[in-house]
Amino acid sequence: MEELEIRKQFEIKELELNALLEITQAINSNLPEESLYKIYNFTLRSNLNITKLALFVFDEDWQCKAHFGTKHPYYKIKLLPEFKTIQDITHLREFKHCEFTEFDIIVPVAHKTTTLALVFVGGLDQYDVRYESEDGIRFIQALSNIIIVAIENKKLARKQLEQEALRKELEIARDVQQFLFPKKLPNTDVLKVEASYLPHDRIGGDYYDYIPMNKNQFLICVADVSGKGIPAALMMSNFQASLRTLVRQTPNLTDIVEALNYQVLENTKGEKFITFFAAIYDIRLKTMVYVNAGHNPPILWDRQHGIRLLEDGSTVLGAMDPLPFLNEGFLTDIDDFLIFCYTDGLTETTNEAGREFGVETLLKYFQSDHIYTRDLKKIHEDIIVALDEFKGNKGYHDDITILSCRVG
């Protein structure tokens, strides 16, 4: 009799070792998660004669990944809240009046204080007594732990690959965005252009440019595309290429804006839009023509008129074609001026009290004494320092682009 019991125990251990070997081989073969769950199901059901089981795993939410021999379809049933924090083997007799009472015990798989999975095991009183023994239950727990840890490692590896892919995407987007900006800006006695770009932690869609048109005319512009990341960077890259091509074809700013609006709408099908400001200045004629397409109005300072906002133009580009209205701003007899352009990341930066930096703060700065004689770099530094002090410990939520141009 004792020899029979020893043989029986040996057979049990052999089954358990075979089960562990099968699971280990499956993991080493790098099988997908779905296959590991199937092997787990088959191993417990056939090799170890488990007759009733449900495996719930936390994967953003609790889901039943394997079940057999049950009365209820547990892949459709929500796990009870009181089960989710169980970290010790628990008898179901403690819970009443729920679908889970067809099981006998809950075997948890936990890491430190986090429960990763729950194995519901039933029918223990009807079959081999070894499954009621501590060793048998511990083996189910060990087998489940091996599977769940392997799957958690797969999730971690997948997340690391996704993060690496995202990092590479961001690098590409940054490179694309840097290629958009002009490599050199003029800095002569007659014409000075200065730009500052403060990127947010994600790639944005800000763009600025200076484009010489001929010996007398040049175009400056600033734009902001809705959205972030690679799509925004690629969209703005396409926008820049279109603008530079159109500027070579025509000096008519209305024609340029209408063509840009059509191309943005064609490319995005109305799902994204671009705010855009562009101005063409003629040094010989001392005239400026500009269009503001839904962008933050730039601030213009000149000796004759003082400060004004450049608001004439149209609505955002890419929302509808044709544009519902388009009015060119036209300024004459200006040869001694400063224009300050920016994106909404500047004025919409908020402080800890929730108040925005706002355009009034900028206007107050440009009303200060000796603003015209102040170096453009110093102007940008003053504003960035003031903005940083204003926001306090609150972070920036958008890219910030500043473009200044001084003539005279």
JSON list of N, CA, C and O in Angstrom, two decimals, residues 308-363:
[
{"chain": "A", "resi": 308, "resn": "ARG", "atom": "N", "xyz": [0.26, 99.16, -33.61]},
{"chain": "A", "resi": 308, "resn": "ARG", "atom": "CA", "xyz": [-1.02, 98.66, -34.13]},
{"chain": "A", "resi": 308, "resn": "ARG", "atom": "C", "xyz": [-0.92, 97.15, -34.33]},
{"chain": "A", "resi": 308, "resn": "ARG", "atom": "O", "xyz": [0.18, 96.60, -34.48]},
{"chain": "A", "resi": 309, "resn": "LEU", "atom": "N", "xyz": [-2.07, 96.50, -34.33]},
{"chain": "A", "resi": 309, "resn": "LEU", "atom": "CA", "xyz": [-2.14, 95.05, -34.56]},
{"chain": "A", "resi": 309, "resn": "LEU", "atom": "C", "xyz": [-2.51, 94.78, -36.01]},
{"chain": "A", "resi": 309, "resn": "LEU", "atom": "O", "xyz": [-3.38, 95.46, -36.58]},
{"chain": "A", "resi": 310, "resn": "LEU", "atom": "N", "xyz": [-1.86, 93.80, -36.62]},
{"chain": "A", "resi": 310, "resn": "LEU", "atom": "CA", "xyz": [-2.09, 93.46, -38.03]},
{"chain": "A", "resi": 310, "resn": "LEU", "atom": "C", "xyz": [-3.13, 92.34, -38.09]},
{"chain": "A", "resi": 310, "resn": "LEU", "atom": "O", "xyz": [-2.82, 91.16, -37.96]},
{"chain": "A", "resi": 311, "resn": "GLU", "atom": "N", "xyz": [-4.39, 92.73, -38.29]},
{"chain": "A", "resi": 311, "resn": "GLU", "atom": "CA", "xyz": [-5.51, 91.80, -38.18]},
{"chain": "A", "resi": 311, "resn": "GLU", "atom": "C", "xyz": [-6.21, 91.50, -39.49]},
{"chain": "A", "resi": 311, "resn": "GLU", "atom": "O", "xyz": [-6.98, 90.54, -39.58]},
{"chain": "A", "resi": 312, "resn": "ASP", "atom": "N", "xyz": [-5.99, 92.29, -40.54]},
{"chain": "A", "resi": 312, "resn": "ASP", "atom": "CA", "xyz": [-6.70, 92.09, -41.80]},
{"chain": "A", "resi": 312, "resn": "ASP", "atom": "C", "xyz": [-6.31, 90.75, -42.43]},
{"chain": "A", "resi": 312, "resn": "ASP", "atom": "O", "xyz": [-5.14, 90.36, -42.39]},
{"chain": "A", "resi": 313, "resn": "GLY", "atom": "N", "xyz": [-7.26, 90.08, -43.04]},
{"chain": "A", "resi": 313, "resn": "GLY", "atom": "CA", "xyz": [-6.94, 88.81, -43.70]},
{"chain": "A", "resi": 313, "resn": "GLY", "atom": "C", "xyz": [-8.14, 87.93, -43.92]},
{"chain": "A", "resi": 313, "resn": "GLY", "atom": "O", "xyz": [-9.11, 88.33, -44.58]},
{"chain": "A", "resi": 314, "resn": "SER", "atom": "N", "xyz": [-8.11, 86.74, -43.31]},
{"chain": "A", "resi": 314, "resn": "SER", "atom": "CA", "xyz": [-9.17, 85.76, -43.55]},
{"chain": "A", "resi": 314, "resn": "SER", "atom": "C", "xyz": [-9.24, 84.80, -42.37]},
{"chain": "A", "resi": 314, "resn": "SER", "atom": "O", "xyz": [-8.62, 85.03, -41.32]},
{"chain": "A", "resi": 315, "resn": "THR", "atom": "N", "xyz": [-9.97, 83.72, -42.56]},
{"chain": "A", "resi": 315, "resn": "THR", "atom": "CA", "xyz": [-10.05, 82.69, -41.53]},
{"chain": "A", "resi": 315, "resn": "THR", "atom": "C", "xyz": [-8.90, 81.69, -41.71]},
{"chain": "A", "resi": 315, "resn": "THR", "atom": "O", "xyz": [-8.07, 81.84, -42.61]},
{"chain": "A", "resi": 316, "resn": "VAL", "atom": "N", "xyz": [-8.86, 80.68, -40.87]},
{"chain": "A", "resi": 316, "resn": "VAL", "atom": "CA", "xyz": [-7.78, 79.70, -40.92]},
{"chain": "A", "resi": 316, "resn": "VAL", "atom": "C", "xyz": [-7.75, 78.99, -42.27]},
{"chain": "A", "resi": 316, "resn": "VAL", "atom": "O", "xyz": [-8.79, 78.86, -42.95]},
{"chain": "A", "resi": 317, "resn": "LEU", "atom": "N", "xyz": [-6.58, 78.50, -42.65]},
{"chain": "A", "resi": 317, "resn": "LEU", "atom": "CA", "xyz": [-6.42, 77.78, -43.92]},
{"chain": "A", "resi": 317, "resn": "LEU", "atom": "C", "xyz": [-6.74, 76.30, -43.74]},
{"chain": "A", "resi": 317, "resn": "LEU", "atom": "O", "xyz": [-6.34, 75.69, -42.75]},
{"chain": "A", "resi": 318, "resn": "GLY", "atom": "N", "xyz": [-7.46, 75.74, -44.71]},
{"chain": "A", "resi": 318, "resn": "GLY", "atom": "CA", "xyz": [-7.76, 74.32, -44.68]},
{"chain": "A", "resi": 318, "resn": "GLY", "atom": "C", "xyz": [-9.14, 73.98, -44.14]},
{"chain": "A", "resi": 318, "resn": "GLY", "atom": "O", "xyz": [-9.50, 72.81, -44.07]},
{"chain": "A", "resi": 319, "resn": "ALA", "atom": "N", "xyz": [-9.92, 74.99, -43.74]},
{"chain": "A", "resi": 319, "resn": "ALA", "atom": "CA", "xyz": [-11.24, 74.72, -43.18]},
{"chain": "A", "resi": 319, "resn": "ALA", "atom": "C", "xyz": [-12.31, 74.69, -44.27]},
{"chain": "A", "resi": 319, "resn": "ALA", "atom": "O", "xyz": [-13.26, 73.91, -44.18]},
{"chain": "A", "resi": 320, "resn": "MET", "atom": "N", "xyz": [-12.16, 75.53, -45.29]},
{"chain": "A", "resi": 320, "resn": "MET", "atom": "CA", "xyz": [-13.15, 75.58, -46.38]},
{"chain": "A", "resi": 320, "resn": "MET", "atom": "C", "xyz": [-12.51, 76.18, -47.62]},
{"chain": "A", "resi": 320, "resn": "MET", "atom": "O", "xyz": [-11.55, 76.94, -47.52]},
{"chain": "A", "resi": 321, "resn": "ASP", "atom": "N", "xyz": [-13.06, 75.83, -48.77]},
{"chain": "A", "resi": 321, "resn": "ASP", "atom": "CA", "xyz": [-12.59, 76.38, -50.04]},
{"chain": "A", "resi": 321, "resn": "ASP", "atom": "C", "xyz": [-13.80, 76.69, -50.92]},
{"chain": "A", "resi": 321, "resn": "ASP", "atom": "O", "xyz": [-14.65, 75.82, -51.12]},
{"chain": "A", "resi": 322, "resn": "PRO", "atom": "N", "xyz": [-13.92, 77.92, -51.44]},
{"chain": "A", "resi": 322, "resn": "PRO", "atom": "CA", "xyz": [-12.98, 79.02, -51.26]},
{"chain": "A", "resi": 322, "resn": "PRO", "atom": "C", "xyz": [-13.10, 79.64, -49.87]},
{"chain": "A", "resi": 322, "resn": "PRO", "atom": "O", "xyz": [-14.05, 79.36, -49.14]},
{"chain": "A", "resi": 323, "resn": "LEU", "atom": "N", "xyz": [-12.13, 80.48, -49.53]},
{"chain": "A", "resi": 323, "resn": "LEU", "atom": "CA", "xyz": [-12.19, 81.21, -48.27]},
{"chain": "A", "resi": 323, "resn": "LEU", "atom": "C", "xyz": [-13.41, 82.13, -48.29]},
{"chain": "A", "resi": 323, "resn": "LEU", "atom": "O", "xyz": [-13.72, 82.74, -49.32]},
{"chain": "A", "resi": 324, "resn": "PRO", "atom": "N", "xyz": [-14.14, 82.24, -47.18]},
{"chain": "A", "resi": 324, "resn": "PRO", "atom": "CA", "xyz": [-15.36, 83.04, -47.17]},
{"chain": "A", "resi": 324, "resn": "PRO", "atom": "C", "xyz": [-15.10, 84.54, -47.37]},
{"chain": "A", "resi": 324, "resn": "PRO", "atom": "O", "xyz": [-15.98, 85.26, -47.83]},
{"chain": "A", "resi": 325, "resn": "PHE", "atom": "N", "xyz": [-13.92, 84.99, -47.04]},
{"chain": "A", "resi": 325, "resn": "PHE", "atom": "CA", "xyz": [-13.52, 86.39, -47.25]},
{"chain": "A", "resi": 325, "resn": "PHE", "atom": "C", "xyz": [-12.00, 86.44, -47.23]},
{"chain": "A", "resi": 325, "resn": "PHE", "atom": "O", "xyz": [-11.35, 85.56, -46.66]},
{"chain": "A", "resi": 326, "resn": "LEU", "atom": "N", "xyz": [-11.46, 87.43, -47.87]},
{"chain": "A", "resi": 326, "resn": "LEU", "atom": "CA", "xyz": [-10.00, 87.59, -47.88]},
{"chain": "A", "resi": 326, "resn": "LEU", "atom": "C", "xyz": [-9.68, 89.06, -48.13]},
{"chain": "A", "resi": 326, "resn": "LEU", "atom": "O", "xyz": [-9.90, 89.59, -49.22]},
{"chain": "A", "resi": 327, "resn": "ASN", "atom": "N", "xyz": [-9.18, 89.71, -47.11]},
{"chain": "A", "resi": 327, "resn": "ASN", "atom": "CA", "xyz": [-8.84, 91.13, -47.18]},
{"chain": "A", "resi": 327, "resn": "ASN", "atom": "C", "xyz": [-7.35, 91.33, -46.94]},
{"chain": "A", "resi": 327, "resn": "ASN", "atom": "O", "xyz": [-6.84, 90.96, -45.88]},
{"chain": "A", "resi": 328, "resn": "GLU", "atom": "N", "xyz": [-6.68, 91.90, -47.92]},
{"chain": "A", "resi": 328, "resn": "GLU", "atom": "CA", "xyz": [-5.27, 92.22, -47.74]},
{"chain": "A", "resi": 328, "resn": "GLU", "atom": "C", "xyz": [-5.13, 93.49, -46.91]},
{"chain": "A", "resi": 328, "resn": "GLU", "atom": "O", "xyz": [-5.84, 94.48, -47.12]},
{"chain": "A", "resi": 329, "resn": "GLY", "atom": "N", "xyz": [-4.19, 93.44, -45.96]},
{"chain": "A", "resi": 329, "resn": "GLY", "atom": "CA", "xyz": [-3.81, 94.68, -45.28]},
{"chain": "A", "resi": 329, "resn": "GLY", "atom": "C", "xyz": [-2.74, 95.38, -46.11]},
{"chain": "A", "resi": 329, "resn": "GLY", "atom": "O", "xyz": [-1.86, 94.72, -46.67]},
{"chain": "A", "resi": 330, "resn": "PHE", "atom": "N", "xyz": [-2.85, 96.70, -46.23]},
{"chain": "A", "resi": 330, "resn": "PHE", "atom": "CA", "xyz": [-1.88, 97.43, -47.06]},
{"chain": "A", "resi": 330, "resn": "PHE", "atom": "C", "xyz": [-1.42, 98.67, -46.31]},
{"chain": "A", "resi": 330, "resn": "PHE", "atom": "O", "xyz": [-2.22, 99.52, -45.92]},
{"chain": "A", "resi": 331, "resn": "LEU", "atom": "N", "xyz": [-0.11, 98.76, -46.11]},
{"chain": "A", "resi": 331, "resn": "LEU", "atom": "CA", "xyz": [0.47, 99.87, -45.37]},
{"chain": "A", "resi": 331, "resn": "LEU", "atom": "C", "xyz": [1.45, 100.61, -46.27]},
{"chain": "A", "resi": 331, "resn": "LEU", "atom": "O", "xyz": [2.24, 99.99, -47.00]},
{"chain": "A", "resi": 332, "resn": "THR", "atom": "N", "xyz": [1.38, 101.94, -46.24]},
{"chain": "A", "resi": 332, "resn": "THR", "atom": "CA", "xyz": [2.26, 102.75, -47.09]},
{"chain": "A", "resi": 332, "resn": "THR", "atom": "C", "xyz": [3.15, 103.65, -46.24]},
{"chain": "A", "resi": 332, "resn": "THR", "atom": "O", "xyz": [2.86, 103.91, -45.07]},
{"chain": "A", "resi": 333, "resn": "ASP", "atom": "N", "xyz": [4.22, 104.10, -46.88]},
{"chain": "A", "resi": 333, "resn": "ASP", "atom": "CA", "xyz": [5.13, 105.06, -46.28]},
{"chain": "A", "resi": 333, "resn": "ASP", "atom": "C", "xyz": [5.64, 104.59, -44.90]},
{"chain": "A", "resi": 333, "resn": "ASP", "atom": "O", "xyz": [5.60, 105.32, -43.92]},
{"chain": "A", "resi": 334, "resn": "ILE", "atom": "N", "xyz": [6.08, 103.32, -44.84]},
{"chain": "A", "resi": 334, "resn": "ILE", "atom": "CA", "xyz": [6.72, 102.83, -43.62]},
{"chain": "A", "resi": 334, "resn": "ILE", "atom": "C", "xyz": [8.14, 102.36, -43.97]},
{"chain": "A", "resi": 334, "resn": "ILE", "atom": "O", "xyz": [8.32, 101.45, -44.78]},
{"chain": "A", "resi": 335, "resn": "ASP", "atom": "N", "xyz": [9.11, 103.02, -43.41]},
{"chain": "A", "resi": 335, "resn": "ASP", "atom": "CA", "xyz": [10.49, 102.63, -43.66]},
{"chain": "A", "resi": 335, "resn": "ASP", "atom": "C", "xyz": [11.32, 102.60, -42.39]},
{"chain": "A", "resi": 335, "resn": "ASP", "atom": "O", "xyz": [12.54, 102.46, -42.42]},
{"chain": "A", "resi": 336, "resn": "ASP", "atom": "N", "xyz": [10.63, 102.73, -41.28]},
{"chain": "A", "resi": 336, "resn": "ASP", "atom": "CA", "xyz": [11.31, 102.75, -39.98]},
{"chain": "A", "resi": 336, "resn": "ASP", "atom": "C", "xyz": [10.40, 102.04, -38.98]},
{"chain": "A", "resi": 336, "resn": "ASP", "atom": "O", "xyz": [9.64, 102.68, -38.25]},
{"chain": "A", "resi": 337, "resn": "PHE", "atom": "N", "xyz": [10.45, 100.70, -38.99]},
{"chain": "A", "resi": 337, "resn": "PHE", "atom": "CA", "xyz": [9.43, 99.96, -38.21]},
{"chain": "A", "resi": 337, "resn": "PHE", "atom": "C", "xyz": [10.01, 98.68, -37.62]},
{"chain": "A", "resi": 337, "resn": "PHE", "atom": "O", "xyz": [11.08, 98.19, -38.01]},
{"chain": "A", "resi": 338, "resn": "LEU", "atom": "N", "xyz": [9.22, 98.12, -36.70]},
{"chain": "A", "resi": 338, "resn": "LEU", "atom": "CA", "xyz": [9.52, 96.84, -36.06]},
{"chain": "A", "resi": 338, "resn": "LEU", "atom": "C", "xyz": [8.23, 96.02, -36.06]},
{"chain": "A", "resi": 338, "resn": "LEU", "atom": "O", "xyz": [7.18, 96.52, -35.64]},
{"chain": "A", "resi": 339, "resn": "ILE", "atom": "N", "xyz": [8.30, 94.79, -36.54]},
{"chain": "A", "resi": 339, "resn": "ILE", "atom": "CA", "xyz": [7.15, 93.90, -36.52]},
{"chain": "A", "resi": 339, "resn": "ILE", "atom": "C", "xyz": [7.48, 92.67, -35.66]},
{"chain": "A", "resi": 339, "resn": "ILE", "atom": "O", "xyz": [8.56, 92.08, -35.79]},
{"chain": "A", "resi": 340, "resn": "PHE", "atom": "N", "xyz": [6.55, 92.33, -34.80]},
{"chain": "A", "resi": 340, "resn": "PHE", "atom": "CA", "xyz": [6.77, 91.22, -33.85]},
{"chain": "A", "resi": 340, "resn": "PHE", "atom": "C", "xyz": [5.67, 90.18, -34.07]},
{"chain": "A", "resi": 340, "resn": "PHE", "atom": "O", "xyz": [4.48, 90.45, -33.84]},
{"chain": "A", "resi": 341, "resn": "CYS", "atom": "N", "xyz": [6.06, 88.97, -34.55]},
{"chain": "A", "resi": 341, "resn": "CYS", "atom": "CA", "xyz": [5.11, 87.87, -34.82]},
{"chain": "A", "resi": 341, "resn": "CYS", "atom": "C", "xyz": [5.34, 86.75, -33.81]},
{"chain": "A", "resi": 341, "resn": "CYS", "atom": "O", "xyz": [6.46, 86.55, -33.33]},
{"chain": "A", "resi": 342, "resn": "TYR", "atom": "N", "xyz": [4.30, 85.99, -33.53]},
{"chain": "A", "resi": 342, "resn": "TYR", "atom": "CA", "xyz": [4.42, 84.92, -32.54]},
{"chain": "A", "resi": 342, "resn": "TYR", "atom": "C", "xyz": [3.29, 83.91, -32.75]},
{"chain": "A", "resi": 342, "resn": "TYR", "atom": "O", "xyz": [2.30, 84.18, -33.44]},
{"chain": "A", "resi": 343, "resn": "THR", "atom": "N", "xyz": [3.43, 82.73, -32.14]},
{"chain": "A", "resi": 343, "resn": "THR", "atom": "CA", "xyz": [2.36, 81.73, -32.15]},
{"chain": "A", "resi": 343, "resn": "THR", "atom": "C", "xyz": [1.62, 81.75, -30.82]},
{"chain": "A", "resi": 343, "resn": "THR", "atom": "O", "xyz": [2.09, 82.33, -29.84]},
{"chain": "A", "resi": 344, "resn": "ASP", "atom": "N", "xyz": [0.46, 81.10, -30.78]},
{"chain": "A", "resi": 344, "resn": "ASP", "atom": "CA", "xyz": [-0.41, 81.20, -29.61]},
{"chain": "A", "resi": 344, "resn": "ASP", "atom": "C", "xyz": [0.18, 80.55, -28.36]},
{"chain": "A", "resi": 344, "resn": "ASP", "atom": "O", "xyz": [-0.31, 80.77, -27.25]},
{"chain": "A", "resi": 345, "resn": "GLY", "atom": "N", "xyz": [1.26, 79.74, -28.52]},
{"chain": "A", "resi": 345, "resn": "GLY", "atom": "CA", "xyz": [1.91, 79.18, -27.34]},
{"chain": "A", "resi": 345, "resn": "GLY", "atom": "C", "xyz": [2.44, 80.25, -26.40]},
{"chain": "A", "resi": 345, "resn": "GLY", "atom": "O", "xyz": [2.56, 80.02, -25.19]},
{"chain": "A", "resi": 346, "resn": "LEU", "atom": "N", "xyz": [2.73, 81.44, -26.97]},
{"chain": "A", "resi": 346, "resn": "LEU", "atom": "CA", "xyz": [3.25, 82.54, -26.15]},
{"chain": "A", "resi": 346, "resn": "LEU", "atom": "C", "xyz": [2.14, 83.15, -25.29]},
{"chain": "A", "resi": 346, "resn": "LEU", "atom": "O", "xyz": [2.23, 83.16, -24.06]},
{"chain": "A", "resi": 347, "resn": "THR", "atom": "N", "xyz": [1.10, 83.65, -25.93]},
{"chain": "A", "resi": 347, "resn": "THR", "atom": "CA", "xyz": [0.07, 84.38, -25.19]},
{"chain": "A", "resi": 347, "resn": "THR", "atom": "C", "xyz": [-0.85, 83.47, -24.39]},
{"chain": "A", "resi": 347, "resn": "THR", "atom": "O", "xyz": [-1.49, 83.91, -23.43]},
{"chain": "A", "resi": 348, "resn": "GLU", "atom": "N", "xyz": [-0.94, 82.17, -24.76]},
{"chain": "A", "resi": 348, "resn": "GLU", "atom": "CA", "xyz": [-1.84, 81.26, -24.06]},
{"chain": "A", "resi": 348, "resn": "GLU", "atom": "C", "xyz": [-1.15, 80.48, -22.94]},
{"chain": "A", "resi": 348, "resn": "GLU", "atom": "O", "xyz": [-1.77, 79.62, -22.31]},
{"chain": "A", "resi": 349, "resn": "THR", "atom": "N", "xyz": [0.12, 80.76, -22.68]},
{"chain": "A", "resi": 349, "resn": "THR", "atom": "CA", "xyz": [0.79, 80.17, -21.52]},
{"chain": "A", "resi": 349, "resn": "THR", "atom": "C", "xyz": [0.10, 80.68, -20.26]},
{"chain": "A", "resi": 349, "resn": "THR", "atom": "O", "xyz": [-0.15, 81.87, -20.11]},
{"chain": "A", "resi": 350, "resn": "THR", "atom": "N", "xyz": [-0.22, 79.78, -19.34]},
{"chain": "A", "resi": 350, "resn": "THR", "atom": "CA", "xyz": [-0.95, 80.15, -18.12]},
{"chain": "A", "resi": 350, "resn": "THR", "atom": "C", "xyz": [-0.05, 80.05, -16.90]},
{"chain": "A", "resi": 350, "resn": "THR", "atom": "O", "xyz": [0.91, 79.28, -16.86]},
{"chain": "A", "resi": 351, "resn": "ASN", "atom": "N", "xyz": [-0.40, 80.83, -15.89]},
{"chain": "A", "resi": 351, "resn": "ASN", "atom": "CA", "xyz": [0.33, 80.77, -14.63]},
{"chain": "A", "resi": 351, "resn": "ASN", "atom": "C", "xyz": [-0.38, 79.84, -13.66]},
{"chain": "A", "resi": 351, "resn": "ASN", "atom": "O", "xyz": [-1.37, 79.19, -14.02]},
{"chain": "A", "resi": 352, "resn": "GLU", "atom": "N", "xyz": [0.10, 79.77, -12.44]},
{"chain": "A", "resi": 352, "resn": "GLU", "atom": "CA", "xyz": [-0.45, 78.83, -11.47]},
{"chain": "A", "resi": 352, "resn": "GLU", "atom": "C", "xyz": [-1.88, 79.18, -11.07]},
{"chain": "A", "resi": 352, "resn": "GLU", "atom": "O", "xyz": [-2.62, 78.32, -10.57]},
{"chain": "A", "resi": 353, "resn": "ALA", "atom": "N", "xyz": [-2.28, 80.42, -11.30]},
{"chain": "A", "resi": 353, "resn": "ALA", "atom": "CA", "xyz": [-3.65, 80.84, -10.99]},
{"chain": "A", "resi": 353, "resn": "ALA", "atom": "C", "xyz": [-4.58, 80.61, -12.17]},
{"chain": "A", "resi": 353, "resn": "ALA", "atom": "O", "xyz": [-5.78, 80.89, -12.07]},
{"chain": "A", "resi": 354, "resn": "GLY", "atom": "N", "xyz": [-4.03, 80.11, -13.29]},
{"chain": "A", "resi": 354, "resn": "GLY", "atom": "CA", "xyz": [-4.86, 79.84, -14.47]},
{"chain": "A", "resi": 354, "resn": "GLY", "atom": "C", "xyz": [-5.03, 81.03, -15.39]},
{"chain": "A", "resi": 354, "resn": "GLY", "atom": "O", "xyz": [-5.80, 80.96, -16.36]},
{"chain": "A", "resi": 355, "resn": "ARG", "atom": "N", "xyz": [-4.32, 82.13, -15.14]},
{"chain": "A", "resi": 355, "resn": "ARG", "atom": "CA", "xyz": [-4.43, 83.32, -15.99]},
{"chain": "A", "resi": 355, "resn": "ARG", "atom": "C", "xyz": [-3.44, 83.23, -17.15]},
{"chain": "A", "resi": 355, "resn": "ARG", "atom": "O", "xyz": [-2.32, 82.78, -16.98]},
{"chain": "A", "resi": 356, "resn": "GLU", "atom": "N", "xyz": [-3.88, 83.68, -18.35]},
{"chain": "A", "resi": 356, "resn": "GLU", "atom": "CA", "xyz": [-3.03, 83.64, -19.53]},
{"chain": "A", "resi": 356, "resn": "GLU", "atom": "C", "xyz": [-2.08, 84.84, -19.58]},
{"chain": "A", "resi": 356, "resn": "GLU", "atom": "O", "xyz": [-2.40, 85.93, -19.09]},
{"chain": "A", "resi": 357, "resn": "PHE", "atom": "N", "xyz": [-0.92, 84.61, -20.18]},
{"chain": "A", "resi": 357, "resn": "PHE", "atom": "CA", "xyz": [0.07, 85.68, -20.36]},
{"chain": "A", "resi": 357, "resn": "PHE", "atom": "C", "xyz": [-0.55, 86.83, -21.14]},
{"chain": "A", "resi": 357, "resn": "PHE", "atom": "O", "xyz": [-0.42, 88.00, -20.76]},
{"chain": "A", "resi": 358, "resn": "GLY", "atom": "N", "xyz": [-1.22, 86.49, -22.24]},
{"chain": "A", "resi": 358, "resn": "GLY", "atom": "CA", "xyz": [-2.05, 87.45, -22.96]},
{"chain": "A", "resi": 358, "resn": "GLY", "atom": "C", "xyz": [-1.32, 88.45, -23.83]},
{"chain": "A", "resi": 358, "resn": "GLY", "atom": "O", "xyz": [-0.14, 88.76, -23.63]},
{"chain": "A", "resi": 359, "resn": "VAL", "atom": "N", "xyz": [-2.04, 88.99, -24.82]},
{"chain": "A", "resi": 359, "resn": "VAL", "atom": "CA", "xyz": [-1.47, 89.97, -25.74]},
{"chain": "A", "resi": 359, "resn": "VAL", "atom": "C", "xyz": [-1.28, 91.33, -25.07]},
{"chain": "A", "resi": 359, "resn": "VAL", "atom": "O", "xyz": [-0.39, 92.11, -25.45]},
{"chain": "A", "resi": 360, "resn": "GLU", "atom": "N", "xyz": [-2.09, 91.63, -24.04]},
{"chain": "A", "resi": 360, "resn": "GLU", "atom": "CA", "xyz": [-1.95, 92.92, -23.35]},
{"chain": "A", "resi": 360, "resn": "GLU", "atom": "C", "xyz": [-0.58, 93.07, -22.70]},
{"chain": "A", "resi": 360, "resn": "GLU", "atom": "O", "xyz": [-0.03, 94.17, -22.65]},
{"chain": "A", "resi": 361, "resn": "THR", "atom": "N", "xyz": [-0.02, 91.97, -22.21]},
{"chain": "A", "resi": 361, "resn": "THR", "atom": "CA", "xyz": [1.32, 91.99, -21.62]},
{"chain": "A", "resi": 361, "resn": "THR", "atom": "C", "xyz": [2.35, 92.37, -22.67]},
{"chain": "A", "resi": 361, "resn": "THR", "atom": "O", "xyz": [3.28, 93.15, -22.40]},
{"chain": "A", "resi": 362, "resn": "LEU", "atom": "N", "xyz": [2.19, 91.83, -23.89]},
{"chain": "A", "resi": 362, "resn": "LEU", "atom": "CA", "xyz": [3.10, 92.16, -24.98]},
{"chain": "A", "resi": 362, "resn": "LEU", "atom": "C", "xyz": [2.98, 93.63, -25.37]},
{"chain": "A", "resi": 362, "resn": "LEU", "atom": "O", "xyz": [3.98, 94.33, -25.57]},
{"chain": "A", "resi": 363, "resn": "LEU", "atom": "N", "xyz": [1.74, 94.11, -25.49]},
{"chain": "A", "resi": 363, "resn": "LEU", "atom": "CA", "xyz": [1.51, 95.50, -25.88]},
{"chain": "A", "resi": 363, "resn": "LEU", "atom": "C", "xyz": [2.13, 96.46, -24.86]},
{"chain": "A", "resi": 363, "resn": "LEU", "atom": "O", "xyz": [2.72, 97.48, -25.23]}
]
